[in-house]
Amino acid sequence: MKDLLRKIRKTGRVAEDPPERPAESAPDALRELGGSVQLRHVDAGSCNGCEVEIASVFGPVYDAERYGARLVASPRHADALVVTGPVTRNMEMALRRTYEAVPAPKGVIALGDCARNCGVFAGAYGVVGAVRDVVPVDVEVPGCPPEPEAIVAALRGLTGR
Amino acid sequence: MSGSTTLAGTVGAAAQVVLVAAGSPLLVGVMRQVRARLEGRAGAGVLQPWRDLRKLLRKEAITPHGTGPVFRAAPLVLAATALVAAGVVPIATTESPLDGAADLFAVTALLALGTVALALAALDTATAFGGMGASREMTVLALVEPTILMSVFALSVPVGSTNLGAIVNSTLHEPQRVVSPVSLLAAVALAVVVIAETGRIPVDNPATHLELTMIHEAMVLEYAGPDLALVEWASAMRLTVLLGLVANLFAPWGIAGADSGWVALAALPLALAAFAAKVTLLGGALAAGEVFMAKLRMFRVPELLAGSFVLALLAVAASFFLA
Ligand code: SF4
């Protein structure tokens, strides 16, 4: 415990200073959320590269929670889905049902090139299509995988902070 | 004179309900902020829980297929019991007009009623995690309730009354009682059960996303929108009331006592401020302590709670033998 205390003191604050607020703003339906956006992450068939970046977005360095975004455990608690990867056959129904379980107003973030246009998996036999083909998408974050800065900017667009 | 004492008591009781209702999300915010800072984060700010609640209230309410009145009533019962508890527990005044209900058994039963309602609602959803959460919560509750009763009972023996207001009043008049073995044993036991009852580390992790390790969160997975807002608000109020109960049982200074007339009214703002400071301090300490701990395995939790029950039992024994 003493070691941990010393470490906490020595490390201090690791969160980077917040960059300028991005200009892009939320889709109208989501504007009334007012600085608090709960996210449910759905892995529709990603290679887990995007997941690593999401983990670092909510880690201490980028600390997306300071802008009012938070990952939650249930789609019922969520305001938006974060979908990664191309939608595979096995996940198509699951993604659709998860989307239906979210209370309105709701949004969908397609994270990564795979989610936007199937990326490197385009044309693969197990892939149904991009996220857009299954559920309506409000925000897209390009990149393979997208940089944490880009993800943070997209989330700040939603929370407006 | 008695008329104006009642006035001060009534105003005090109303003020403490308002304070708990408005302040408990802020307490949760402070605790999250303390944790975030210790983890090297910036944190979302102490107002974030209120923003979350405001947002949830604007969202659509969902009644999942197959759920009945139990599911819909549970958030209301939970919030109502928390509000009543906030009114009767000696927070700012020991002279609440609901004093008759400020009995140790009544308050414990009141809080248990809310927990049971939520557990029944979790069963009502018929999801795997709901049932699991309900069964775990009941396990914890069954071990927590006797300990709360025992430890407050130990404190009530020297006073000769199980009325919480009377216990707090007598501690005010005889401060040396706080450092007696009875009080110290009861304090440790009560602290452990408050942590368990409010679902904090090491018993439960309020920030977890892993369904398999959840206790409280697993029960509310199906709630959405305004219902979820009620549940979260009520949980915050329960945390505040229980922390406030601990604070005022062992450090009642600042609380408005049985003064007469306008003195009692004038003491109220001070009492409210003292309460807010005490609870913020306790909550901050709890959050800071959580950084150093991991969650206990579910099967180790009964051992922890049994240990605290033994402490409470020793406290009762000591209160008889050392009296
Ligand atoms: S976008 Fe790139 S990193 Fe993300 S899932 Fe697709 S291949 Fe993996």
Short mmCIF file of C-alpha atoms and ligand atoms in Angstrom, two decimals:
data_model
loop_
_atom_site.label_atom_id
_atom_site.label_comp_id
_atom_site.label_asym_id
_atom_site.label_seq_id
_atom_site.Cartn_x
_atom_site.Cartn_y
_atom_site.Cartn_z
CA MET A 1 0.00 0.00 0.00
CA LYS A 2 2.88 2.37 0.77
CA ASP A 3 4.45 1.54 -2.57
CA LEU A 4 1.21 2.31 -4.31
CA LEU A 5 0.89 5.60 -2.46
CA ARG A 6 4.41 6.58 -3.45
CA LYS A 7 3.68 5.62 -7.03
CA ILE A 8 0.50 7.70 -7.07
CA ARG A 9 2.43 10.70 -5.75
CA LYS A 10 5.28 10.25 -8.19
CA THR A 11 3.09 9.72 -11.24
CA GLY A 12 0.79 12.63 -10.60
CA ARG A 13 -1.57 13.44 -13.40
CA VAL A 14 -1.09 11.47 -16.59
CA ALA A 15 -4.15 12.75 -18.41
CA GLU A 16 -3.08 14.91 -21.33
CA ASP A 17 -4.44 18.42 -21.57
CA PRO A 18 -7.66 18.46 -23.55
CA PRO A 19 -7.23 19.59 -27.15
CA GLU A 20 -9.40 22.33 -28.66
CA ARG A 21 -13.03 21.40 -28.78
CA PRO A 22 -13.75 19.92 -32.23
CA ALA A 23 -15.99 21.97 -34.50
CA GLU A 24 -18.23 19.13 -35.62
CA SER A 25 -21.38 18.83 -33.58
CA ALA A 26 -23.76 16.06 -32.72
CA PRO A 27 -26.66 14.88 -34.84
CA ASP A 28 -29.75 16.83 -33.82
CA ALA A 29 -31.45 13.91 -32.12
CA LEU A 30 -28.53 13.52 -29.74
CA ARG A 31 -28.06 17.16 -28.88
CA GLU A 32 -30.45 17.03 -25.93
CA LEU A 33 -28.24 14.58 -24.08
CA GLY A 34 -26.55 17.54 -22.46
CA GLY A 35 -22.98 16.56 -21.71
CA SER A 36 -23.57 12.96 -20.76
CA VAL A 37 -23.32 10.12 -23.24
CA GLN A 38 -23.32 6.50 -22.16
CA LEU A 39 -21.87 4.12 -24.72
CA ARG A 40 -22.41 0.44 -25.30
CA HIS A 41 -19.65 -1.19 -27.28
CA VAL A 42 -20.61 -3.87 -29.79
CA ASP A 43 -17.91 -5.91 -31.46
CA ALA A 44 -19.61 -6.97 -34.67
CA GLY A 45 -16.59 -8.89 -35.95
CA SER A 46 -13.54 -6.70 -35.52
CA CYS A 47 -9.91 -7.86 -35.33
CA ASN A 48 -9.72 -6.28 -31.84
CA GLY A 49 -7.37 -3.56 -33.05
CA CYS A 50 -10.14 -1.03 -32.61
CA GLU A 51 -10.87 -2.38 -29.10
CA VAL A 52 -7.31 -1.67 -28.05
CA GLU A 53 -7.76 1.94 -29.13
CA ILE A 54 -11.12 2.21 -27.31
CA ALA A 55 -9.44 0.89 -24.18
CA SER A 56 -6.79 3.59 -24.41
CA VAL A 57 -9.40 6.27 -25.05
CA PHE A 58 -10.95 5.45 -21.67
CA GLY A 59 -7.58 4.97 -20.03
CA PRO A 60 -5.89 7.64 -17.96
CA VAL A 61 -3.98 9.34 -20.80
CA TYR A 62 -6.88 10.32 -23.04
CA ASP A 63 -9.51 10.02 -20.30
CA ALA A 64 -12.66 10.37 -22.38
CA GLU A 65 -14.72 10.24 -19.18
CA ARG A 66 -13.84 13.86 -18.49
CA TYR A 67 -15.98 14.87 -21.48
CA GLY A 68 -18.97 13.00 -20.06
CA ALA A 69 -18.68 9.80 -22.10
CA ARG A 70 -18.79 6.49 -20.30
CA LEU A 71 -18.91 2.84 -21.29
CA VAL A 72 -21.82 0.97 -19.73
CA ALA A 73 -22.73 -2.67 -19.32
CA SER A 74 -26.20 -2.71 -20.85
CA PRO A 75 -27.74 -1.30 -24.03
CA ARG A 76 -30.68 -0.16 -21.88
CA HIS A 77 -28.35 2.27 -20.10
CA ALA A 78 -26.80 3.48 -23.32
CA ASP A 79 -27.37 6.54 -25.50
CA ALA A 80 -25.17 5.38 -28.33
CA LEU A 81 -23.64 2.19 -29.65
CA VAL A 82 -19.98 2.02 -30.58
CA VAL A 83 -19.78 -0.62 -33.29
CA THR A 84 -16.43 -1.96 -34.45
CA GLY A 85 -15.60 -4.33 -37.27
CA PRO A 86 -17.57 -5.43 -40.32
CA VAL A 87 -20.91 -6.98 -39.42
CA THR A 88 -20.51 -10.75 -39.58
CA ARG A 89 -23.36 -13.15 -40.20
CA ASN A 90 -23.30 -14.31 -36.60
CA MET A 91 -23.47 -10.79 -35.21
CA GLU A 92 -26.05 -9.32 -37.57
CA MET A 93 -29.08 -10.24 -35.48
CA ALA A 94 -27.29 -9.46 -32.24
CA LEU A 95 -26.41 -5.97 -33.47
CA ARG A 96 -29.97 -5.34 -34.62
CA ARG A 97 -31.40 -6.47 -31.28
CA THR A 98 -28.91 -4.41 -29.32
CA TYR A 99 -29.90 -1.37 -31.35
CA GLU A 100 -33.56 -2.00 -30.62
CA ALA A 101 -32.84 -2.32 -26.88
CA VAL A 102 -31.41 1.22 -26.66
CA PRO A 103 -33.99 3.78 -25.48
CA ALA A 104 -34.57 6.76 -27.79
CA PRO A 105 -32.95 9.18 -28.56
CA LYS A 106 -30.14 6.92 -29.69
CA GLY A 107 -27.16 7.03 -32.00
CA VAL A 108 -24.62 4.73 -33.57
CA ILE A 109 -20.91 5.34 -33.99
CA ALA A 110 -19.21 3.25 -36.65
CA LEU A 111 -15.64 2.98 -35.45
CA GLY A 112 -12.85 2.02 -37.82
CA ASP A 113 -12.61 1.38 -41.54
CA CYS A 114 -14.17 -2.06 -41.16
CA ALA A 115 -17.31 -0.62 -39.62
CA ARG A 116 -17.51 2.06 -42.32
CA ASN A 117 -16.91 -0.04 -45.44
CA CYS A 118 -15.75 -3.51 -44.37
CA GLY A 119 -12.09 -2.42 -44.75
CA VAL A 120 -9.73 -5.32 -45.23
CA PHE A 121 -12.57 -7.79 -44.76
CA ALA A 122 -14.61 -6.55 -47.74
CA GLY A 123 -16.01 -9.44 -49.73
CA ALA A 124 -15.15 -12.07 -47.13
CA TYR A 125 -17.62 -14.95 -46.99
CA GLY A 126 -18.73 -14.40 -43.39
CA VAL A 127 -19.38 -10.68 -43.75
CA VAL A 128 -22.88 -9.29 -44.23
CA GLY A 129 -21.79 -5.72 -44.86
CA ALA A 130 -20.81 -2.48 -43.21
CA VAL A 131 -22.58 -1.27 -40.06
CA ARG A 132 -24.59 1.16 -42.20
CA ASP A 133 -26.24 -1.79 -43.97
CA VAL A 134 -27.66 -3.13 -40.70
CA VAL A 135 -28.43 -0.17 -38.46
CA PRO A 136 -28.51 3.60 -39.14
CA VAL A 137 -25.15 5.23 -38.47
CA ASP A 138 -24.80 8.80 -37.12
CA VAL A 139 -21.05 9.24 -36.72
CA GLU A 140 -18.17 7.59 -38.54
CA VAL A 141 -14.58 7.46 -37.36
CA PRO A 142 -12.14 6.52 -40.14
CA GLY A 143 -8.82 4.76 -39.57
CA CYS A 144 -7.49 1.26 -39.24
CA PRO A 145 -7.50 1.43 -36.31
CA PRO A 146 -8.57 5.04 -35.68
CA GLU A 147 -6.24 7.03 -33.48
CA PRO A 148 -7.42 7.68 -29.94
CA GLU A 149 -7.43 11.42 -30.72
CA ALA A 150 -9.92 10.82 -33.52
CA ILE A 151 -12.15 8.71 -31.28
CA VAL A 152 -12.01 11.32 -28.53
CA ALA A 153 -12.95 14.03 -31.04
CA ALA A 154 -15.95 12.00 -32.21
CA LEU A 155 -17.09 11.41 -28.64
CA ARG A 156 -16.70 15.09 -27.80
CA GLY A 157 -18.86 15.88 -30.79
CA LEU A 158 -21.59 13.78 -29.15
CA THR A 159 -21.24 15.10 -25.62
CA GLY A 160 -20.66 18.67 -26.73
CA ARG A 161 -17.93 19.23 -24.13
CA MET B 1 -41.71 26.55 23.66
CA SER B 2 -42.49 23.03 22.65
CA GLY B 3 -44.33 24.46 19.65
CA SER B 4 -41.25 26.17 18.29
CA THR B 5 -39.10 23.13 19.04
CA THR B 6 -41.40 21.15 16.82
CA LEU B 7 -41.11 23.91 14.22
CA ALA B 8 -37.33 23.65 14.26
CA GLY B 9 -37.62 19.88 14.07
CA THR B 10 -40.01 20.04 11.12
CA VAL B 11 -37.87 22.55 9.26
CA GLY B 12 -34.80 20.48 10.05
CA ALA B 13 -36.34 17.27 8.79
CA ALA B 14 -37.48 18.96 5.57
CA ALA B 15 -34.06 20.55 5.13
CA GLN B 16 -32.24 17.28 5.56
CA VAL B 17 -34.45 15.55 2.99
CA VAL B 18 -33.74 18.36 0.52
CA LEU B 19 -30.04 18.28 1.31
CA VAL B 20 -29.81 14.52 0.80
CA ALA B 21 -31.95 14.60 -2.34
CA ALA B 22 -29.94 17.38 -3.97
CA GLY B 23 -26.56 16.57 -2.52
CA SER B 24 -26.29 12.81 -2.90
CA PRO B 25 -25.47 12.86 -6.64
CA LEU B 26 -22.83 15.46 -5.84
CA LEU B 27 -21.37 13.09 -3.24
CA VAL B 28 -21.14 10.39 -5.89
CA GLY B 29 -19.49 12.95 -8.17
CA VAL B 30 -16.96 13.87 -5.50
CA MET B 31 -16.14 10.22 -4.90
CA ARG B 32 -15.64 9.56 -8.62
CA GLN B 33 -13.51 12.67 -8.88
CA VAL B 34 -11.28 11.63 -5.96
CA ARG B 35 -10.82 8.26 -7.58
CA ALA B 36 -10.10 9.74 -10.99
CA ARG B 37 -7.46 12.09 -9.58
CA LEU B 38 -5.71 9.29 -7.71
CA GLU B 39 -5.65 7.28 -10.93
CA GLY B 40 -4.01 10.15 -12.76
CA ARG B 41 -7.14 11.09 -14.67
CA ALA B 42 -8.77 14.46 -15.02
CA GLY B 43 -12.25 13.24 -14.04
CA ALA B 44 -15.65 14.29 -15.31
CA GLY B 45 -16.34 16.81 -12.57
CA VAL B 46 -18.57 16.58 -9.52
CA LEU B 47 -21.65 17.63 -11.50
CA GLN B 48 -21.49 14.67 -13.86
CA PRO B 49 -23.96 12.46 -11.91
CA TRP B 50 -26.53 15.27 -12.10
CA ARG B 51 -25.92 15.59 -15.84
CA ASP B 52 -26.41 11.84 -16.18
CA LEU B 53 -29.67 12.02 -14.24
CA ARG B 54 -30.95 14.96 -16.28
CA LYS B 55 -30.15 13.12 -19.47
CA LEU B 56 -31.82 9.90 -18.27
CA LEU B 57 -34.99 11.78 -17.36
CA ARG B 58 -35.27 13.02 -20.94
CA LYS B 59 -34.99 9.56 -22.39
CA GLU B 60 -37.68 7.11 -23.37
CA ALA B 61 -38.93 4.72 -20.69
CA ILE B 62 -38.84 1.08 -21.72
CA THR B 63 -40.82 -1.76 -20.20
CA PRO B 64 -39.18 -4.96 -21.39
CA HIS B 65 -41.43 -7.76 -22.66
CA GLY B 66 -42.88 -9.93 -19.93
CA THR B 67 -42.18 -7.66 -16.99
CA GLY B 68 -45.01 -6.82 -14.64
CA PRO B 69 -45.97 -4.27 -12.00
CA VAL B 70 -43.12 -5.36 -9.71
CA PHE B 71 -40.59 -4.18 -12.26
CA ARG B 72 -42.32 -0.84 -12.70
CA ALA B 73 -42.92 -0.20 -8.99
CA ALA B 74 -39.44 -1.10 -7.73
CA PRO B 75 -37.66 2.20 -8.61
CA LEU B 76 -40.47 4.14 -6.93
CA VAL B 77 -40.31 1.99 -3.80
CA LEU B 78 -36.54 2.29 -3.70
CA ALA B 79 -36.61 6.07 -4.04
CA ALA B 80 -39.48 6.46 -1.60
CA THR B 81 -37.80 4.39 1.12
CA ALA B 82 -34.56 6.31 0.63
CA LEU B 83 -36.40 9.64 0.94
CA VAL B 84 -38.23 8.55 4.10
CA ALA B 85 -34.97 7.28 5.57
CA ALA B 86 -33.40 10.66 4.78
CA GLY B 87 -36.23 12.29 6.72
CA VAL B 88 -36.07 10.17 9.88
CA VAL B 89 -32.35 9.48 10.35
CA PRO B 90 -30.75 12.13 12.57
CA ILE B 91 -28.85 14.04 9.89
CA ALA B 92 -29.27 17.69 10.74
CA THR B 93 -31.65 17.49 13.67
CA THR B 94 -32.45 14.92 16.34
CA GLU B 95 -35.89 16.43 16.75
CA SER B 96 -37.51 15.20 13.55
CA PRO B 97 -41.31 15.12 13.80
CA LEU B 98 -41.03 11.56 12.49
CA ASP B 99 -38.99 10.77 15.56
CA GLY B 100 -41.18 7.81 16.43
CA ALA B 101 -40.09 6.17 13.19
CA ALA B 102 -36.43 7.02 13.71
CA ASP B 103 -36.09 3.71 15.40
CA LEU B 104 -33.14 1.54 14.62
CA PHE B 105 -35.31 -1.36 13.50
CA ALA B 106 -37.58 0.83 11.40
CA VAL B 107 -34.73 2.45 9.51
CA THR B 108 -33.00 -0.87 8.85
CA ALA B 109 -36.27 -2.39 7.66
CA LEU B 110 -36.93 0.63 5.48
CA LEU B 111 -33.62 0.30 3.68
CA ALA B 112 -34.08 -3.46 3.37
CA LEU B 113 -37.51 -2.91 1.82
CA GLY B 114 -35.93 -0.93 -1.01
CA THR B 115 -33.30 -3.60 -1.60
CA VAL B 116 -35.87 -6.38 -1.64
CA ALA B 117 -38.07 -4.45 -4.08
CA LEU B 118 -35.14 -4.08 -6.46
CA ALA B 119 -34.21 -7.76 -6.13
CA LEU B 120 -37.78 -8.78 -6.93
CA ALA B 121 -37.74 -6.50 -9.96
CA ALA B 122 -34.51 -8.13 -11.09
CA LEU B 123 -36.18 -11.53 -10.83
CA ASP B 124 -39.16 -10.15 -12.73
CA THR B 125 -37.03 -9.45 -15.80
CA ALA B 126 -36.27 -13.20 -15.99
CA THR B 127 -32.84 -12.55 -17.43
CA ALA B 128 -29.88 -14.63 -16.32
CA PHE B 129 -27.99 -11.67 -14.91
CA GLY B 130 -31.03 -10.27 -13.14
CA GLY B 131 -31.52 -13.52 -11.25
CA MET B 132 -27.84 -13.77 -10.46
CA GLY B 133 -27.70 -10.22 -9.19
CA ALA B 134 -30.80 -10.72 -7.06
CA SER B 135 -29.44 -13.88 -5.48
CA ARG B 136 -26.12 -12.21 -4.69
CA GLU B 137 -27.76 -9.10 -3.29
CA MET B 138 -29.94 -11.23 -1.03
CA THR B 139 -26.86 -13.14 0.17
CA VAL B 140 -25.18 -9.87 1.06
CA LEU B 141 -28.34 -8.43 2.59
CA ALA B 142 -28.89 -11.47 4.80
CA LEU B 143 -25.42 -11.00 6.23
CA VAL B 144 -25.55 -7.21 6.43
CA GLU B 145 -28.86 -6.68 8.21
CA PRO B 146 -28.02 -8.57 11.43
CA THR B 147 -24.72 -6.71 11.67
CA ILE B 148 -26.35 -3.30 11.31
CA LEU B 149 -28.92 -4.23 13.95
CA MET B 150 -26.27 -5.65 16.30
CA SER B 151 -23.89 -2.73 16.09
CA VAL B 152 -26.52 -0.06 16.57
CA PHE B 153 -28.01 -2.21 19.31
CA ALA B 154 -24.63 -2.16 21.06
CA LEU B 155 -24.72 1.62 20.96
CA SER B 156 -28.29 1.69 22.22
CA VAL B 157 -27.64 -0.41 25.32
CA PRO B 158 -25.95 2.37 27.35
CA VAL B 159 -28.64 4.81 26.22
CA GLY B 160 -31.51 2.50 27.01
CA SER B 161 -33.36 3.31 23.80
CA THR B 162 -33.22 2.10 20.21
CA ASN B 163 -34.24 5.52 18.98
CA LEU B 164 -31.48 6.87 16.74
CA GLY B 165 -32.13 10.44 17.83
CA ALA B 166 -31.78 9.47 21.48
CA ILE B 167 -28.51 7.63 20.80
CA VAL B 168 -27.06 10.63 18.98
CA ASN B 169 -28.24 13.00 21.73
CA SER B 170 -26.64 10.95 24.46
CA THR B 171 -23.34 10.82 22.55
CA LEU B 172 -23.53 14.62 22.35
CA HIS B 173 -23.81 14.85 26.10
CA GLU B 174 -21.22 12.22 26.92
CA PRO B 175 -18.53 12.51 24.23
CA GLN B 176 -16.17 10.15 26.08
CA ARG B 177 -18.45 7.33 24.97
CA VAL B 178 -17.10 7.57 21.43
CA VAL B 179 -13.73 6.12 22.43
CA SER B 180 -15.15 3.27 24.49
CA PRO B 181 -14.46 -0.28 23.20
CA VAL B 182 -18.17 -0.70 22.51
CA SER B 183 -18.26 2.26 20.20
CA LEU B 184 -15.01 1.40 18.43
CA LEU B 185 -16.04 -2.19 17.76
CA ALA B 186 -19.44 -1.07 16.55
CA ALA B 187 -17.85 1.59 14.33
CA VAL B 188 -15.67 -0.95 12.51
CA ALA B 189 -18.54 -3.39 12.10
CA LEU B 190 -20.87 -0.68 10.84
CA ALA B 191 -18.29 0.69 8.40
CA VAL B 192 -17.87 -2.75 6.80
CA VAL B 193 -21.59 -3.32 6.41
CA VAL B 194 -22.17 0.17 5.01
CA ILE B 195 -19.57 -0.57 2.34
CA ALA B 196 -21.32 -3.86 1.57
CA GLU B 197 -24.82 -2.40 1.61
CA THR B 198 -23.94 0.45 -0.75
CA GLY B 199 -22.11 -1.84 -3.15
CA ARG B 200 -18.62 -0.39 -2.95
CA ILE B 201 -15.25 -2.12 -3.33
CA PRO B 202 -14.26 -4.67 -1.95
CA VAL B 203 -17.77 -6.16 -1.95
CA ASP B 204 -19.05 -4.82 -5.26
CA ASN B 205 -17.60 -2.56 -7.92
CA PRO B 206 -19.93 0.29 -8.92
CA ALA B 207 -17.97 0.99 -12.12
CA THR B 208 -17.76 -2.52 -13.50
CA HIS B 209 -18.78 -3.50 -17.02
CA LEU B 210 -18.39 -7.22 -16.38
CA GLU B 211 -21.77 -8.82 -15.81
CA LEU B 212 -20.22 -11.86 -14.14
CA THR B 213 -18.82 -9.84 -11.23
CA MET B 214 -21.76 -7.52 -10.69
CA ILE B 215 -24.05 -7.43 -7.70
CA HIS B 216 -26.05 -4.21 -7.65
CA GLU B 217 -25.50 -3.34 -11.32
CA ALA B 218 -26.68 -6.77 -12.44
CA MET B 219 -30.09 -6.10 -10.93
CA VAL B 220 -30.64 -2.87 -12.83
CA LEU B 221 -29.39 -3.97 -16.26
CA GLU B 222 -32.89 -3.82 -17.74
CA TYR B 223 -33.84 -0.37 -16.47
CA ALA B 224 -33.74 2.50 -18.92
CA GLY B 225 -34.44 6.23 -18.97
CA PRO B 226 -36.39 7.75 -16.07
CA ASP B 227 -36.59 4.42 -14.18
CA LEU B 228 -32.83 4.11 -14.26
CA ALA B 229 -32.54 7.72 -13.12
CA LEU B 230 -34.71 6.92 -10.10
CA VAL B 231 -32.66 3.85 -9.26
CA GLU B 232 -29.33 5.69 -9.51
CA TRP B 233 -30.62 8.66 -7.55
CA ALA B 234 -31.99 6.38 -4.84
CA SER B 235 -28.72 4.47 -4.64
CA ALA B 236 -26.86 7.74 -4.17
CA MET B 237 -29.31 8.76 -1.43
CA ARG B 238 -28.89 5.45 0.38
CA LEU B 239 -25.14 5.89 0.28
CA THR B 240 -25.49 9.39 1.72
CA VAL B 241 -27.92 8.34 4.43
CA LEU B 242 -25.81 5.39 5.54
CA LEU B 243 -22.58 7.40 5.55
CA GLY B 244 -24.43 10.15 7.43
CA LEU B 245 -25.73 7.64 9.94
CA VAL B 246 -22.20 6.39 10.60
CA ALA B 247 -20.88 9.93 10.85
CA ASN B 248 -23.55 11.06 13.28
CA LEU B 249 -23.48 7.96 15.46
CA PHE B 250 -19.77 8.33 16.09
CA ALA B 251 -19.17 12.06 15.56
CA PRO B 252 -22.48 13.82 16.11
CA TRP B 253 -20.97 17.27 16.68
CA GLY B 254 -22.67 20.04 14.79
CA ILE B 255 -26.10 18.39 14.72
CA ALA B 256 -28.97 20.55 15.96
CA GLY B 257 -30.08 19.03 19.23
CA ALA B 258 -32.94 19.65 21.58
CA ASP B 259 -32.33 23.37 22.02
CA SER B 260 -35.38 25.47 22.52
CA GLY B 261 -36.99 28.04 20.30
CA TRP B 262 -35.02 30.08 17.81
CA VAL B 263 -31.68 28.70 18.93
CA ALA B 264 -32.61 25.41 17.37
CA LEU B 265 -33.65 27.09 14.10
CA ALA B 266 -30.44 29.10 13.99
CA ALA B 267 -28.38 25.96 14.55
CA LEU B 268 -29.86 24.30 11.45
CA PRO B 269 -27.68 25.84 8.72
CA LEU B 270 -24.61 24.98 10.75
CA ALA B 271 -25.88 21.44 11.25
CA LEU B 272 -26.49 21.01 7.52
CA ALA B 273 -23.03 22.34 6.67
CA ALA B 274 -21.42 20.11 9.29
CA PHE B 275 -23.27 17.11 7.89
CA ALA B 276 -22.24 17.90 4.32
CA ALA B 277 -18.61 18.26 5.41
CA LYS B 278 -18.64 15.01 7.39
CA VAL B 279 -20.23 12.98 4.62
CA THR B 280 -17.96 14.47 1.95
CA LEU B 281 -14.95 13.60 4.10
CA LEU B 282 -16.16 10.05 4.70
CA GLY B 283 -17.06 9.57 1.03
CA GLY B 284 -13.69 10.94 -0.09
CA ALA B 285 -11.89 8.62 2.31
CA LEU B 286 -13.95 5.68 1.07
CA ALA B 287 -13.15 6.51 -2.56
CA ALA B 288 -9.46 6.94 -1.78
CA GLY B 289 -9.41 3.62 0.06
CA GLU B 290 -10.98 1.92 -2.94
CA VAL B 291 -7.99 2.78 -5.09
CA PHE B 292 -5.83 0.53 -2.93
CA MET B 293 -8.15 -2.45 -3.02
CA ALA B 294 -9.37 -5.02 -5.48
CA LYS B 295 -12.82 -6.47 -5.37
CA LEU B 296 -13.16 -9.59 -3.25
CA ARG B 297 -14.16 -12.85 -4.80
CA MET B 298 -17.89 -13.40 -4.24
CA PHE B 299 -17.23 -16.43 -2.01
CA ARG B 300 -14.93 -14.41 0.22
CA VAL B 301 -17.55 -11.74 0.87
CA PRO B 302 -19.47 -13.79 3.48
CA GLU B 303 -16.19 -14.21 5.40
CA LEU B 304 -15.71 -10.46 5.52
CA LEU B 305 -19.30 -9.87 6.57
CA ALA B 306 -19.21 -12.68 9.13
CA GLY B 307 -16.11 -11.03 10.58
CA SER B 308 -17.92 -7.74 10.92
CA PHE B 309 -20.85 -9.54 12.52
CA VAL B 310 -18.51 -11.00 15.14
CA LEU B 311 -17.21 -7.50 15.86
CA ALA B 312 -20.78 -6.28 16.28
CA LEU B 313 -21.51 -9.21 18.60
CA LEU B 314 -18.43 -8.38 20.66
CA ALA B 315 -19.63 -4.80 20.83
CA VAL B 316 -22.98 -5.90 22.22
CA ALA B 317 -21.27 -8.18 24.74
CA ALA B 318 -18.92 -5.39 25.76
CA SER B 319 -21.76 -2.96 26.19
CA PHE B 320 -23.30 -5.29 28.76
CA PHE B 321 -20.13 -6.24 30.61
CA LEU B 322 -18.40 -2.86 30.62
CA ALA B 323 -21.51 -0.92 31.53
S1 SF4 C 1 -10.62 -1.09 -38.68
FE1 SF4 C 1 -8.62 -2.11 -38.65
S2 SF4 C 1 -8.21 -2.30 -36.45
FE2 SF4 C 1 -10.39 -1.90 -36.63
S3 SF4 C 1 -11.35 -3.88 -36.73
FE3 SF4 C 1 -10.96 -3.30 -38.83
S4 SF4 C 1 -8.97 -4.20 -39.33
FE4 SF4 C 1 -9.17 -4.21 -37.09
#
